Amino acid sequence: MAGNSQRRNRRTSNKKGMQVGSGGQRRRGLEGKGPTPPASARKGHKKNRVANAQAKQAAARRPAPRRGGVKGTSEMVVGRNPVYEALRDGVPAVTLYVQQYIDNDERVRDALKLASERGNINLMEAPRPELDRMTNGLNHQGLVLQVPPYEYAHPEDLTAAAYDNNEDPLIVALDGVTDPRNLGAIVRSVSAFGGHGVVVPERRAAGMTAGAWKSSAGTAARTPVSRVTNLTRALEGYQKAGLTVVGLAADGEHTVEDLEQLGGPVVIVIGSEGKGLGRLVGETCDYRVRISMPGGAESLNAGVAAGIVMYEVARRRG
C-alpha cells in the first residue's frame, strides 16, 4: 500500500548513492589520456601502415649474423633407381612419396625397406596426378624422395672448428666447379685427409644436392660446406685471419711438392677443369701452384686434383 516502507526492494529516496562494483570507472573516465600519438603510431592509420612496411623492408636488408649457417632449398629425387640409390647411399630425406596402386617391383620393395629401416623418413601414398604436379611432369615412375634443404656453414665456422681442435685450418675453396659429383668427391677428399671444410660461391657453382651427397659417400654429414655470395671477399677474410691462399693453376709458379706454405694454415682454391681460376680469384691468391704431370696431360678433373693436393698437405703435416 502507498507509503509502506517495509516492502522489499522499495526505493525510499530519490538520491543516488555509490554503486556497488563501479571500481571508480567514472573517475578514471574523467582523467586525461595524455597527448595524441602521431599518425604513424596509430593503428589503422595510413601512415602507420607505411611505417610498418618500411620497418619490414629494413629488417630484410639487415646483414646475416656473423656466425651460423644458411639453408639451401629442398630437392626432389625422382625415379625408382635414383630414389633407391639415394636411400642406399645415406642421402638425408624427409618423405618418400609412393604412387597409389604402384607396381610393386624389386626396386620399389627395396626403397620401401630402406626408408623403413632409416626410421626417420615419412612414407606417404599419393595419387599419380599429385606426384606429376610435385615433379613438374618428370617421369617419377611412382617414387619421389624429398631431400631437406642443406644447412650451409658460415666461412668463419670452418676456421673456428680447426682452432677449437688446436689444428691449423685446412680449407678447400671452389671457383666455378658446377658438377655436383665433383663437389661430392672433393668433400670426400677433404674429409679423408683431415680438412676442415669446403667453400663454394652461390652463383655459377654446384651446391649440396642429392648428387653431391651421393658422391661424398656419406662424408658430407661430417664435413661442413660453406656458401658465400662473393668468393674473393671470403678469401680476403681468410687472409686477414692468417691463412695462406694457394690457387691451383696449370701455369703456377710453384709445384705442389715444393711449396712449404702448404704445411701451415691454408686455403686451397680449385677452379673449373676448362677455365681454371677466375681473374679476380687468381689475383687474390698468395701463391699459384701446379701439379707435376710427367705424362703430359693438360689438366685434371677438379675432384682428382683436390685429392692430390690434399694428400700432399696431409703428408707434410705428418
PDB file of C-alpha atoms in Angstrom:
ATOM      1  CA  MET A   1       0.000   0.000   0.000  1.00  0.00           C
ATOM      2  CA  ALA A   2       1.090   3.590  -0.501  1.00  0.00           C
ATOM      3  CA  GLY A   3       3.731   4.768   1.950  1.00  0.00           C
ATOM      4  CA  ASN A   4       4.544   1.286   3.134  1.00  0.00           C
ATOM      5  CA  SER A   5       8.366   1.452   3.522  1.00  0.00           C
ATOM      6  CA  GLN A   6       8.628  -2.123   4.714  1.00  0.00           C
ATOM      7  CA  ARG A   7       8.201  -3.582   1.235  1.00  0.00           C
ATOM      8  CA  ARG A   8      11.311  -5.367  -0.007  1.00  0.00           C
ATOM      9  CA  ASN A   9      13.450  -3.548  -2.691  1.00  0.00           C
ATOM     10  CA  ARG A  10      11.328  -0.429  -2.401  1.00  0.00           C
ATOM     11  CA  ARG A  11      13.163   2.871  -3.025  1.00  0.00           C
ATOM     12  CA  THR A  12      12.542   5.348  -0.213  1.00  0.00           C
ATOM     13  CA  SER A  13      14.683   8.204  -1.583  1.00  0.00           C
ATOM     14  CA  ASN A  14      15.406   9.809  -4.965  1.00  0.00           C
ATOM     15  CA  LYS A  15      19.057  10.440  -4.055  1.00  0.00           C
ATOM     16  CA  LYS A  16      21.513   8.074  -5.752  1.00  0.00           C
ATOM     17  CA  GLY A  17      24.452   6.822  -3.723  1.00  0.00           C
ATOM     18  CA  MET A  18      27.598   4.834  -4.556  1.00  0.00           C
ATOM     19  CA  GLN A  19      27.016   1.899  -6.909  1.00  0.00           C
ATOM     20  CA  VAL A  20      28.475  -1.386  -5.782  1.00  0.00           C
ATOM     21  CA  GLY A  21      31.302  -2.652  -8.042  1.00  0.00           C
ATOM     22  CA  SER A  22      31.857   0.510 -10.014  1.00  0.00           C
ATOM     23  CA  GLY A  23      35.575   0.416  -9.164  1.00  0.00           C
ATOM     24  CA  GLY A  24      35.945   4.109  -9.782  1.00  0.00           C
ATOM     25  CA  GLN A  25      35.339   3.754 -13.505  1.00  0.00           C
ATOM     26  CA  ARG A  26      33.609   7.123 -13.745  1.00  0.00           C
ATOM     27  CA  ARG A  27      36.511   8.855 -12.026  1.00  0.00           C
ATOM     28  CA  ARG A  28      39.106   7.272 -14.344  1.00  0.00           C
ATOM     29  CA  GLY A  29      36.978   8.166 -17.327  1.00  0.00           C
ATOM     30  CA  LEU A  30      37.428  11.845 -16.478  1.00  0.00           C
ATOM     31  CA  GLU A  31      41.231  11.561 -16.263  1.00  0.00           C
ATOM     32  CA  GLY A  32      43.359  12.735 -19.186  1.00  0.00           C
ATOM     33  CA  LYS A  33      44.901  10.142 -21.581  1.00  0.00           C
ATOM     34  CA  GLY A  34      47.988  12.093 -22.469  1.00  0.00           C
ATOM     35  CA  PRO A  35      48.964  13.681 -25.785  1.00  0.00           C
ATOM     36  CA  THR A  36      47.570  12.283 -29.035  1.00  0.00           C
ATOM     37  CA  PRO A  37      50.116   9.830 -30.578  1.00  0.00           C
ATOM     38  CA  PRO A  38      51.481  10.671 -34.021  1.00  0.00           C
ATOM     39  CA  ALA A  39      49.682   9.282 -37.048  1.00  0.00           C
ATOM     40  CA  SER A  40      52.495   6.767 -37.705  1.00  0.00           C
ATOM     41  CA  ALA A  41      51.820   5.169 -34.286  1.00  0.00           C
ATOM     42  CA  ARG A  42      48.028   4.998 -34.576  1.00  0.00           C
ATOM     43  CA  LYS A  43      46.880   1.531 -35.604  1.00  0.00           C
ATOM     44  CA  GLY A  44      44.913   1.524 -38.846  1.00  0.00           C
ATOM     45  CA  HIS A  45      46.150   4.928 -39.996  1.00  0.00           C
ATOM     46  CA  LYS A  46      47.694   5.126 -43.459  1.00  0.00           C
ATOM     47  CA  LYS A  47      50.986   6.487 -42.078  1.00  0.00           C
ATOM     48  CA  ASN A  48      51.100   3.590 -39.596  1.00  0.00           C
ATOM     49  CA  ARG A  49      50.828   1.054 -42.418  1.00  0.00           C
ATOM     50  CA  VAL A  50      53.579   2.835 -44.347  1.00  0.00           C
ATOM     51  CA  ALA A  51      55.847   2.850 -41.275  1.00  0.00           C
ATOM     52  CA  ASN A  52      55.291  -0.885 -40.694  1.00  0.00           C
ATOM     53  CA  ALA A  53      56.105  -1.685 -44.333  1.00  0.00           C
ATOM     54  CA  GLN A  54      59.316   0.365 -44.153  1.00  0.00           C
ATOM     55  CA  ALA A  55      60.343  -1.441 -40.953  1.00  0.00           C
ATOM     56  CA  LYS A  56      59.866  -4.835 -42.635  1.00  0.00           C
ATOM     57  CA  GLN A  57      61.978  -3.746 -45.613  1.00  0.00           C
ATOM     58  CA  ALA A  58      64.742  -2.532 -43.297  1.00  0.00           C
ATOM     59  CA  ALA A  59      64.722  -5.850 -41.442  1.00  0.00           C
ATOM     60  CA  ALA A  60      65.057  -7.737 -44.715  1.00  0.00           C
ATOM     61  CA  ARG A  61      68.112  -5.662 -45.650  1.00  0.00           C
ATOM     62  CA  ARG A  62      69.976  -6.326 -42.401  1.00  0.00           C
ATOM     63  CA  PRO A  63      73.153  -8.401 -42.847  1.00  0.00           C
ATOM     64  CA  ALA A  64      73.116 -12.022 -41.733  1.00  0.00           C
ATOM     65  CA  PRO A  65      74.731 -12.903 -38.384  1.00  0.00           C
ATOM     66  CA  ARG A  66      78.471 -13.429 -38.447  1.00  0.00           C
ATOM     67  CA  ARG A  67      78.176 -16.992 -37.200  1.00  0.00           C
ATOM     68  CA  GLY A  68      75.696 -19.652 -38.191  1.00  0.00           C
ATOM     69  CA  GLY A  69      74.673 -21.132 -41.492  1.00  0.00           C
ATOM     70  CA  VAL A  70      72.090 -20.555 -44.194  1.00  0.00           C
ATOM     71  CA  LYS A  71      69.814 -23.118 -45.712  1.00  0.00           C
ATOM     72  CA  GLY A  72      69.513 -24.123 -49.331  1.00  0.00           C
ATOM     73  CA  THR A  73      66.313 -25.280 -50.985  1.00  0.00           C
ATOM     74  CA  SER A  74      64.642 -28.656 -50.685  1.00  0.00           C
ATOM     75  CA  GLU A  75      65.044 -31.090 -53.578  1.00  0.00           C
ATOM     76  CA  MET A  76      63.058 -33.938 -55.099  1.00  0.00           C
ATOM     77  CA  VAL A  77      64.803 -37.138 -56.206  1.00  0.00           C
ATOM     78  CA  VAL A  78      62.666 -38.723 -58.917  1.00  0.00           C
ATOM     79  CA  GLY A  79      62.537 -42.265 -60.311  1.00  0.00           C
ATOM     80  CA  ARG A  80      62.910 -45.767 -58.916  1.00  0.00           C
ATOM     81  CA  ASN A  81      66.663 -46.238 -59.396  1.00  0.00           C
ATOM     82  CA  PRO A  82      67.667 -42.684 -58.277  1.00  0.00           C
ATOM     83  CA  VAL A  83      65.448 -42.936 -55.193  1.00  0.00           C
ATOM     84  CA  TYR A  84      66.813 -46.366 -54.268  1.00  0.00           C
ATOM     85  CA  GLU A  85      70.429 -45.243 -54.770  1.00  0.00           C
ATOM     86  CA  ALA A  86      69.883 -42.065 -52.726  1.00  0.00           C
ATOM     87  CA  LEU A  87      68.466 -44.082 -49.835  1.00  0.00           C
ATOM     88  CA  ARG A  88      71.224 -46.682 -50.125  1.00  0.00           C
ATOM     89  CA  ASP A  89      73.958 -44.024 -50.068  1.00  0.00           C
ATOM     90  CA  GLY A  90      72.570 -42.290 -46.975  1.00  0.00           C
ATOM     91  CA  VAL A  91      71.284 -39.108 -48.588  1.00  0.00           C
ATOM     92  CA  PRO A  92      69.190 -37.267 -45.946  1.00  0.00           C
ATOM     93  CA  ALA A  93      65.472 -37.476 -46.680  1.00  0.00           C
ATOM     94  CA  VAL A  94      62.236 -36.214 -45.165  1.00  0.00           C
ATOM     95  CA  THR A  95      59.481 -38.037 -47.035  1.00  0.00           C
ATOM     96  CA  LEU A  96      59.174 -40.895 -49.524  1.00  0.00           C
ATOM     97  CA  TYR A  97      56.103 -40.481 -51.733  1.00  0.00           C
ATOM     98  CA  VAL A  98      54.733 -43.670 -53.262  1.00  0.00           C
ATOM     99  CA  GLN A  99      52.115 -43.687 -56.005  1.00  0.00           C
ATOM    100  CA  GLN A 100      48.816 -45.364 -55.219  1.00  0.00           C
ATOM    101  CA  TYR A 101      48.379 -48.812 -56.825  1.00  0.00           C
ATOM    102  CA  ILE A 102      52.023 -48.835 -57.959  1.00  0.00           C
ATOM    103  CA  ASP A 103      53.504 -51.989 -59.482  1.00  0.00           C
ATOM    104  CA  ASN A 104      55.406 -53.483 -56.563  1.00  0.00           C
ATOM    105  CA  ASP A 105      58.652 -54.470 -58.298  1.00  0.00           C
ATOM    106  CA  GLU A 106      62.030 -55.174 -56.692  1.00  0.00           C
ATOM    107  CA  ARG A 107      63.245 -51.557 -56.746  1.00  0.00           C
ATOM    108  CA  VAL A 108      60.059 -50.329 -55.064  1.00  0.00           C
ATOM    109  CA  ARG A 109      60.288 -53.003 -52.372  1.00  0.00           C
ATOM    110  CA  ASP A 110      63.966 -52.239 -51.728  1.00  0.00           C
ATOM    111  CA  ALA A 111      63.312 -48.489 -51.497  1.00  0.00           C
ATOM    112  CA  LEU A 112      60.449 -49.001 -49.049  1.00  0.00           C
ATOM    113  CA  LYS A 113      62.597 -51.328 -46.962  1.00  0.00           C
ATOM    114  CA  LEU A 114      65.498 -48.847 -46.775  1.00  0.00           C
ATOM    115  CA  ALA A 115      63.168 -45.990 -45.881  1.00  0.00           C
ATOM    116  CA  SER A 116      61.556 -48.070 -43.135  1.00  0.00           C
ATOM    117  CA  GLU A 117      64.933 -49.112 -41.729  1.00  0.00           C
ATOM    118  CA  ARG A 118      66.065 -45.486 -41.506  1.00  0.00           C
ATOM    119  CA  GLY A 119      63.129 -44.816 -39.194  1.00  0.00           C
ATOM    120  CA  ASN A 120      63.066 -41.032 -39.677  1.00  0.00           C
ATOM    121  CA  ILE A 121      61.519 -40.900 -43.174  1.00  0.00           C
ATOM    122  CA  ASN A 122      57.799 -40.343 -43.606  1.00  0.00           C
ATOM    123  CA  LEU A 123      56.062 -42.746 -46.007  1.00  0.00           C
ATOM    124  CA  MET A 124      53.209 -41.090 -47.920  1.00  0.00           C
ATOM    125  CA  GLU A 125      50.893 -42.570 -50.534  1.00  0.00           C
ATOM    126  CA  ALA A 126      49.773 -40.144 -53.225  1.00  0.00           C
ATOM    127  CA  PRO A 127      47.790 -40.362 -56.482  1.00  0.00           C
ATOM    128  CA  ARG A 128      49.693 -40.089 -59.744  1.00  0.00           C
ATOM    129  CA  PRO A 129      48.366 -36.584 -60.621  1.00  0.00           C
ATOM    130  CA  GLU A 130      49.719 -35.270 -57.322  1.00  0.00           C
ATOM    131  CA  LEU A 131      53.170 -36.751 -58.000  1.00  0.00           C
ATOM    132  CA  ASP A 132      53.071 -35.296 -61.524  1.00  0.00           C
ATOM    133  CA  ARG A 133      52.382 -31.872 -60.027  1.00  0.00           C
ATOM    134  CA  MET A 134      55.148 -32.191 -57.436  1.00  0.00           C
ATOM    135  CA  THR A 135      57.754 -33.180 -60.041  1.00  0.00           C
ATOM    136  CA  ASN A 136      56.603 -30.814 -62.822  1.00  0.00           C
ATOM    137  CA  GLY A 137      55.726 -33.741 -65.057  1.00  0.00           C
ATOM    138  CA  LEU A 138      59.009 -35.667 -64.762  1.00  0.00           C
ATOM    139  CA  ASN A 139      58.994 -39.434 -65.191  1.00  0.00           C
ATOM    140  CA  HIS A 140      58.899 -40.283 -61.482  1.00  0.00           C
ATOM    141  CA  GLN A 141      57.876 -43.967 -62.001  1.00  0.00           C
ATOM    142  CA  GLY A 142      55.782 -43.764 -58.856  1.00  0.00           C
ATOM    143  CA  LEU A 143      58.595 -42.898 -56.414  1.00  0.00           C
ATOM    144  CA  VAL A 144      59.585 -39.400 -55.231  1.00  0.00           C
ATOM    145  CA  LEU A 145      62.019 -38.694 -52.399  1.00  0.00           C
ATOM    146  CA  GLN A 146      62.031 -35.286 -50.704  1.00  0.00           C
ATOM    147  CA  VAL A 147      65.517 -34.180 -49.610  1.00  0.00           C
ATOM    148  CA  PRO A 148      65.628 -31.447 -46.921  1.00  0.00           C
ATOM    149  CA  PRO A 149      67.439 -28.132 -47.509  1.00  0.00           C
ATOM    150  CA  TYR A 150      71.163 -28.379 -46.835  1.00  0.00           C
ATOM    151  CA  GLU A 151      72.294 -26.117 -43.986  1.00  0.00           C
ATOM    152  CA  TYR A 152      75.455 -24.348 -45.107  1.00  0.00           C
ATOM    153  CA  ALA A 153      78.068 -23.223 -42.599  1.00  0.00           C
ATOM    154  CA  HIS A 154      79.451 -19.698 -42.252  1.00  0.00           C
ATOM    155  CA  PRO A 155      83.057 -19.347 -43.553  1.00  0.00           C
ATOM    156  CA  GLU A 156      84.255 -18.439 -40.066  1.00  0.00           C
ATOM    157  CA  ASP A 157      82.829 -21.680 -38.691  1.00  0.00           C
ATOM    158  CA  LEU A 158      85.426 -23.655 -40.655  1.00  0.00           C
ATOM    159  CA  THR A 159      88.414 -21.890 -39.105  1.00  0.00           C
ATOM    160  CA  ALA A 160      86.779 -21.904 -35.671  1.00  0.00           C
ATOM    161  CA  ALA A 161      86.402 -25.689 -35.812  1.00  0.00           C
ATOM    162  CA  ALA A 162      90.107 -26.056 -36.617  1.00  0.00           C
ATOM    163  CA  TYR A 163      91.272 -23.765 -33.820  1.00  0.00           C
ATOM    164  CA  ASP A 164      88.926 -25.487 -31.359  1.00  0.00           C
ATOM    165  CA  ASN A 165      90.880 -28.697 -32.066  1.00  0.00           C
ATOM    166  CA  ASN A 166      94.274 -26.906 -31.863  1.00  0.00           C
ATOM    167  CA  GLU A 167      94.846 -27.537 -35.580  1.00  0.00           C
ATOM    168  CA  ASP A 168      95.920 -25.342 -38.480  1.00  0.00           C
ATOM    169  CA  PRO A 169      92.906 -24.692 -40.739  1.00  0.00           C
ATOM    170  CA  LEU A 170      92.838 -26.636 -43.994  1.00  0.00           C
ATOM    171  CA  ILE A 171      90.057 -25.431 -46.288  1.00  0.00           C
ATOM    172  CA  VAL A 172      89.272 -26.038 -49.959  1.00  0.00           C
ATOM    173  CA  ALA A 173      87.513 -23.293 -51.942  1.00  0.00           C
ATOM    174  CA  LEU A 174      85.965 -23.970 -55.357  1.00  0.00           C
ATOM    175  CA  ASP A 175      85.781 -21.435 -58.169  1.00  0.00           C
ATOM    176  CA  GLY A 176      83.410 -22.347 -60.998  1.00  0.00           C
ATOM    177  CA  VAL A 177      83.017 -26.056 -60.220  1.00  0.00           C
ATOM    178  CA  THR A 178      79.493 -26.749 -61.474  1.00  0.00           C
ATOM    179  CA  ASP A 179      79.265 -30.558 -61.350  1.00  0.00           C
ATOM    180  CA  PRO A 180      77.681 -31.769 -58.072  1.00  0.00           C
ATOM    181  CA  ARG A 181      79.563 -35.052 -58.411  1.00  0.00           C
ATOM    182  CA  ASN A 182      82.871 -33.172 -58.385  1.00  0.00           C
ATOM    183  CA  LEU A 183      81.745 -31.257 -55.303  1.00  0.00           C
ATOM    184  CA  GLY A 184      80.853 -34.513 -53.555  1.00  0.00           C
ATOM    185  CA  ALA A 185      84.188 -36.084 -54.489  1.00  0.00           C
ATOM    186  CA  ILE A 186      86.059 -33.036 -53.146  1.00  0.00           C
ATOM    187  CA  VAL A 187      84.111 -33.161 -49.879  1.00  0.00           C
ATOM    188  CA  ARG A 188      85.124 -36.814 -49.628  1.00  0.00           C
ATOM    189  CA  SER A 189      88.820 -35.981 -50.141  1.00  0.00           C
ATOM    190  CA  VAL A 190      88.685 -33.134 -47.622  1.00  0.00           C
ATOM    191  CA  SER A 191      87.194 -35.498 -45.073  1.00  0.00           C
ATOM    192  CA  ALA A 192      89.695 -38.264 -45.828  1.00  0.00           C
ATOM    193  CA  PHE A 193      92.776 -36.056 -45.398  1.00  0.00           C
ATOM    194  CA  GLY A 194      91.738 -34.101 -42.320  1.00  0.00           C
ATOM    195  CA  GLY A 195      90.399 -30.923 -43.908  1.00  0.00           C
ATOM    196  CA  HIS A 196      88.002 -28.616 -42.090  1.00  0.00           C
ATOM    197  CA  GLY A 197      85.526 -27.787 -44.824  1.00  0.00           C
ATOM    198  CA  VAL A 198      84.723 -26.620 -48.342  1.00  0.00           C
ATOM    199  CA  VAL A 199      83.691 -23.161 -49.560  1.00  0.00           C
ATOM    200  CA  VAL A 200      81.564 -22.663 -52.676  1.00  0.00           C
ATOM    201  CA  PRO A 201      80.107 -19.486 -54.235  1.00  0.00           C
ATOM    202  CA  GLU A 202      76.348 -19.029 -54.560  1.00  0.00           C
ATOM    203  CA  ARG A 203      76.343 -18.355 -58.299  1.00  0.00           C
ATOM    204  CA  ARG A 204      77.634 -20.461 -61.178  1.00  0.00           C
ATOM    205  CA  ALA A 205      78.676 -23.281 -58.858  1.00  0.00           C
ATOM    206  CA  ALA A 206      77.395 -26.628 -57.666  1.00  0.00           C
ATOM    207  CA  GLY A 207      75.586 -26.826 -54.342  1.00  0.00           C
ATOM    208  CA  MET A 208      74.971 -29.667 -51.924  1.00  0.00           C
ATOM    209  CA  THR A 209      72.330 -31.502 -53.914  1.00  0.00           C
ATOM    210  CA  ALA A 210      71.393 -35.165 -53.661  1.00  0.00           C
ATOM    211  CA  GLY A 211      74.006 -35.897 -56.353  1.00  0.00           C
ATOM    212  CA  ALA A 212      76.734 -34.237 -54.292  1.00  0.00           C
ATOM    213  CA  TRP A 213      75.635 -36.153 -51.202  1.00  0.00           C
ATOM    214  CA  LYS A 214      75.889 -39.449 -53.105  1.00  0.00           C
ATOM    215  CA  SER A 215      79.370 -38.665 -54.438  1.00  0.00           C
ATOM    216  CA  SER A 216      80.569 -37.743 -50.964  1.00  0.00           C
ATOM    217  CA  ALA A 217      79.778 -41.311 -49.822  1.00  0.00           C
ATOM    218  CA  GLY A 218      78.305 -40.046 -46.571  1.00  0.00           C
ATOM    219  CA  THR A 219      81.225 -37.755 -45.636  1.00  0.00           C
ATOM    220  CA  ALA A 220      79.059 -34.667 -46.205  1.00  0.00           C
ATOM    221  CA  ALA A 221      77.408 -35.475 -42.884  1.00  0.00           C
ATOM    222  CA  ARG A 222      80.640 -34.603 -41.020  1.00  0.00           C
ATOM    223  CA  THR A 223      82.447 -32.196 -43.374  1.00  0.00           C
ATOM    224  CA  PRO A 224      80.841 -28.721 -43.464  1.00  0.00           C
ATOM    225  CA  VAL A 225      80.284 -26.817 -46.684  1.00  0.00           C
ATOM    226  CA  SER A 226      80.022 -23.023 -46.643  1.00  0.00           C
ATOM    227  CA  ARG A 227      78.254 -20.978 -49.313  1.00  0.00           C
ATOM    228  CA  VAL A 228      79.354 -17.372 -49.888  1.00  0.00           C
ATOM    229  CA  THR A 229      77.991 -14.557 -52.028  1.00  0.00           C
ATOM    230  CA  ASN A 230      81.460 -13.356 -53.044  1.00  0.00           C
ATOM    231  CA  LEU A 231      84.352 -15.832 -53.123  1.00  0.00           C
ATOM    232  CA  THR A 232      87.027 -13.141 -53.452  1.00  0.00           C
ATOM    233  CA  ARG A 233      85.866 -11.373 -50.295  1.00  0.00           C
ATOM    234  CA  ALA A 234      85.724 -14.690 -48.450  1.00  0.00           C
ATOM    235  CA  LEU A 235      89.340 -15.424 -49.425  1.00  0.00           C
ATOM    236  CA  GLU A 236      90.417 -11.959 -48.311  1.00  0.00           C
ATOM    237  CA  GLY A 237      88.735 -12.617 -44.976  1.00  0.00           C
ATOM    238  CA  TYR A 238      90.744 -15.803 -44.579  1.00  0.00           C
ATOM    239  CA  GLN A 239      93.948 -13.918 -45.403  1.00  0.00           C
ATOM    240  CA  LYS A 240      93.197 -11.384 -42.661  1.00  0.00           C
ATOM    241  CA  ALA A 241      92.717 -14.321 -40.289  1.00  0.00           C
ATOM    242  CA  GLY A 242      96.271 -15.511 -41.049  1.00  0.00           C
ATOM    243  CA  LEU A 243      95.616 -18.200 -43.676  1.00  0.00           C
ATOM    244  CA  THR A 244      97.640 -18.527 -46.871  1.00  0.00           C
ATOM    245  CA  VAL A 245      95.545 -18.696 -50.041  1.00  0.00           C
ATOM    246  CA  VAL A 246      97.007 -21.073 -52.618  1.00  0.00           C
ATOM    247  CA  GLY A 247      95.449 -21.308 -56.070  1.00  0.00           C
ATOM    248  CA  LEU A 248      95.793 -24.391 -58.241  1.00  0.00           C
ATOM    249  CA  ALA A 249      96.682 -23.400 -61.820  1.00  0.00           C
ATOM    250  CA  ALA A 250      98.338 -25.079 -64.793  1.00  0.00           C
ATOM    251  CA  ASP A 251     100.765 -22.154 -65.148  1.00  0.00           C
ATOM    252  CA  GLY A 252     101.548 -21.847 -61.439  1.00  0.00           C
ATOM    253  CA  GLU A 253     104.979 -20.517 -60.421  1.00  0.00           C
ATOM    254  CA  HIS A 254     105.431 -23.307 -57.870  1.00  0.00           C
ATOM    255  CA  THR A 255     104.742 -27.006 -57.765  1.00  0.00           C
ATOM    256  CA  VAL A 256     102.640 -28.649 -55.108  1.00  0.00           C
ATOM    257  CA  GLU A 257     105.692 -30.591 -53.933  1.00  0.00           C
ATOM    258  CA  ASP A 258     107.942 -27.569 -53.260  1.00  0.00           C
ATOM    259  CA  LEU A 259     105.571 -25.026 -51.640  1.00  0.00           C
ATOM    260  CA  GLU A 260     106.308 -25.085 -47.916  1.00  0.00           C
ATOM    261  CA  GLN A 261     103.273 -22.942 -47.061  1.00  0.00           C
ATOM    262  CA  LEU A 262     101.026 -25.943 -47.680  1.00  0.00           C
ATOM    263  CA  GLY A 263     102.102 -27.242 -44.291  1.00  0.00           C
ATOM    264  CA  GLY A 264     100.543 -24.309 -42.408  1.00  0.00           C
ATOM    265  CA  PRO A 265      97.078 -22.739 -42.183  1.00  0.00           C
ATOM    266  CA  VAL A 266      95.953 -22.718 -45.790  1.00  0.00           C
ATOM    267  CA  VAL A 267      93.061 -22.330 -48.203  1.00  0.00           C
ATOM    268  CA  ILE A 268      93.438 -24.290 -51.437  1.00  0.00           C
ATOM    269  CA  VAL A 269      91.491 -22.797 -54.333  1.00  0.00           C
ATOM    270  CA  ILE A 270      90.492 -25.077 -57.212  1.00  0.00           C
ATOM    271  CA  GLY A 271      88.972 -23.780 -60.438  1.00  0.00           C
ATOM    272  CA  SER A 272      86.957 -25.452 -63.139  1.00  0.00           C
ATOM    273  CA  GLU A 273      88.556 -28.022 -65.414  1.00  0.00           C
ATOM    274  CA  GLY A 274      88.099 -25.866 -68.516  1.00  0.00           C
ATOM    275  CA  LYS A 275      88.543 -22.224 -67.438  1.00  0.00           C
ATOM    276  CA  GLY A 276      90.585 -22.683 -64.282  1.00  0.00           C
ATOM    277  CA  LEU A 277      90.618 -19.851 -61.759  1.00  0.00           C
ATOM    278  CA  GLY A 278      88.736 -16.628 -62.426  1.00  0.00           C
ATOM    279  CA  ARG A 279      90.800 -13.451 -62.828  1.00  0.00           C
ATOM    280  CA  LEU A 280      89.881 -11.819 -59.519  1.00  0.00           C
ATOM    281  CA  VAL A 281      90.215 -15.055 -57.581  1.00  0.00           C
ATOM    282  CA  GLY A 282      93.593 -15.759 -59.184  1.00  0.00           C
ATOM    283  CA  GLU A 283      94.850 -12.267 -58.307  1.00  0.00           C
ATOM    284  CA  THR A 284      93.740 -12.730 -54.699  1.00  0.00           C
ATOM    285  CA  CYS A 285      95.804 -15.899 -54.222  1.00  0.00           C
ATOM    286  CA  ASP A 286      99.114 -15.544 -52.359  1.00  0.00           C
ATOM    287  CA  TYR A 287     100.639 -18.352 -54.427  1.00  0.00           C
ATOM    288  CA  ARG A 288      99.721 -20.217 -57.598  1.00  0.00           C
ATOM    289  CA  VAL A 289     100.836 -23.831 -57.764  1.00  0.00           C
ATOM    290  CA  ARG A 290     100.686 -26.580 -60.360  1.00  0.00           C
ATOM    291  CA  ILE A 291     100.630 -30.359 -60.177  1.00  0.00           C
ATOM    292  CA  SER A 292     103.577 -32.009 -61.932  1.00  0.00           C
ATOM    293  CA  MET A 293     102.267 -34.321 -64.662  1.00  0.00           C
ATOM    294  CA  PRO A 294     105.074 -36.180 -66.459  1.00  0.00           C
ATOM    295  CA  GLY A 295     102.556 -37.865 -68.728  1.00  0.00           C
ATOM    296  CA  GLY A 296     101.736 -34.570 -70.419  1.00  0.00           C
ATOM    297  CA  ALA A 297      98.022 -34.241 -69.625  1.00  0.00           C
ATOM    298  CA  GLU A 298      96.828 -30.637 -69.877  1.00  0.00           C
ATOM    299  CA  SER A 299      94.537 -30.727 -66.858  1.00  0.00           C
ATOM    300  CA  LEU A 300      92.899 -32.949 -64.264  1.00  0.00           C
ATOM    301  CA  ASN A 301      89.377 -33.358 -63.078  1.00  0.00           C
ATOM    302  CA  ALA A 302      88.689 -30.981 -60.153  1.00  0.00           C
ATOM    303  CA  GLY A 303      87.946 -33.847 -57.813  1.00  0.00           C
ATOM    304  CA  VAL A 304      91.153 -35.686 -58.736  1.00  0.00           C
ATOM    305  CA  ALA A 305      93.256 -32.512 -58.412  1.00  0.00           C
ATOM    306  CA  ALA A 306      91.804 -31.824 -54.978  1.00  0.00           C
ATOM    307  CA  GLY A 307      92.663 -35.343 -53.830  1.00  0.00           C
ATOM    308  CA  ILE A 308      96.294 -34.992 -54.946  1.00  0.00           C
ATOM    309  CA  VAL A 309      96.803 -31.648 -53.201  1.00  0.00           C
ATOM    310  CA  MET A 310      95.044 -32.796 -50.040  1.00  0.00           C
ATOM    311  CA  TYR A 311      97.290 -35.854 -49.888  1.00  0.00           C
ATOM    312  CA  GLU A 312     100.399 -33.668 -50.174  1.00  0.00           C
ATOM    313  CA  VAL A 313      99.149 -31.385 -47.379  1.00  0.00           C
ATOM    314  CA  ALA A 314      98.370 -34.377 -45.145  1.00  0.00           C
ATOM    315  CA  ARG A 315     101.854 -35.808 -45.844  1.00  0.00           C
ATOM    316  CA  ARG A 316     103.519 -32.552 -44.837  1.00  0.00           C
ATOM    317  CA  ARG A 317     101.505 -32.414 -41.637  1.00  0.00           C
ATOM    318  CA  GLY A 318     102.553 -35.928 -40.774  1.00  0.00           C
TER     319      GLY A 318
END
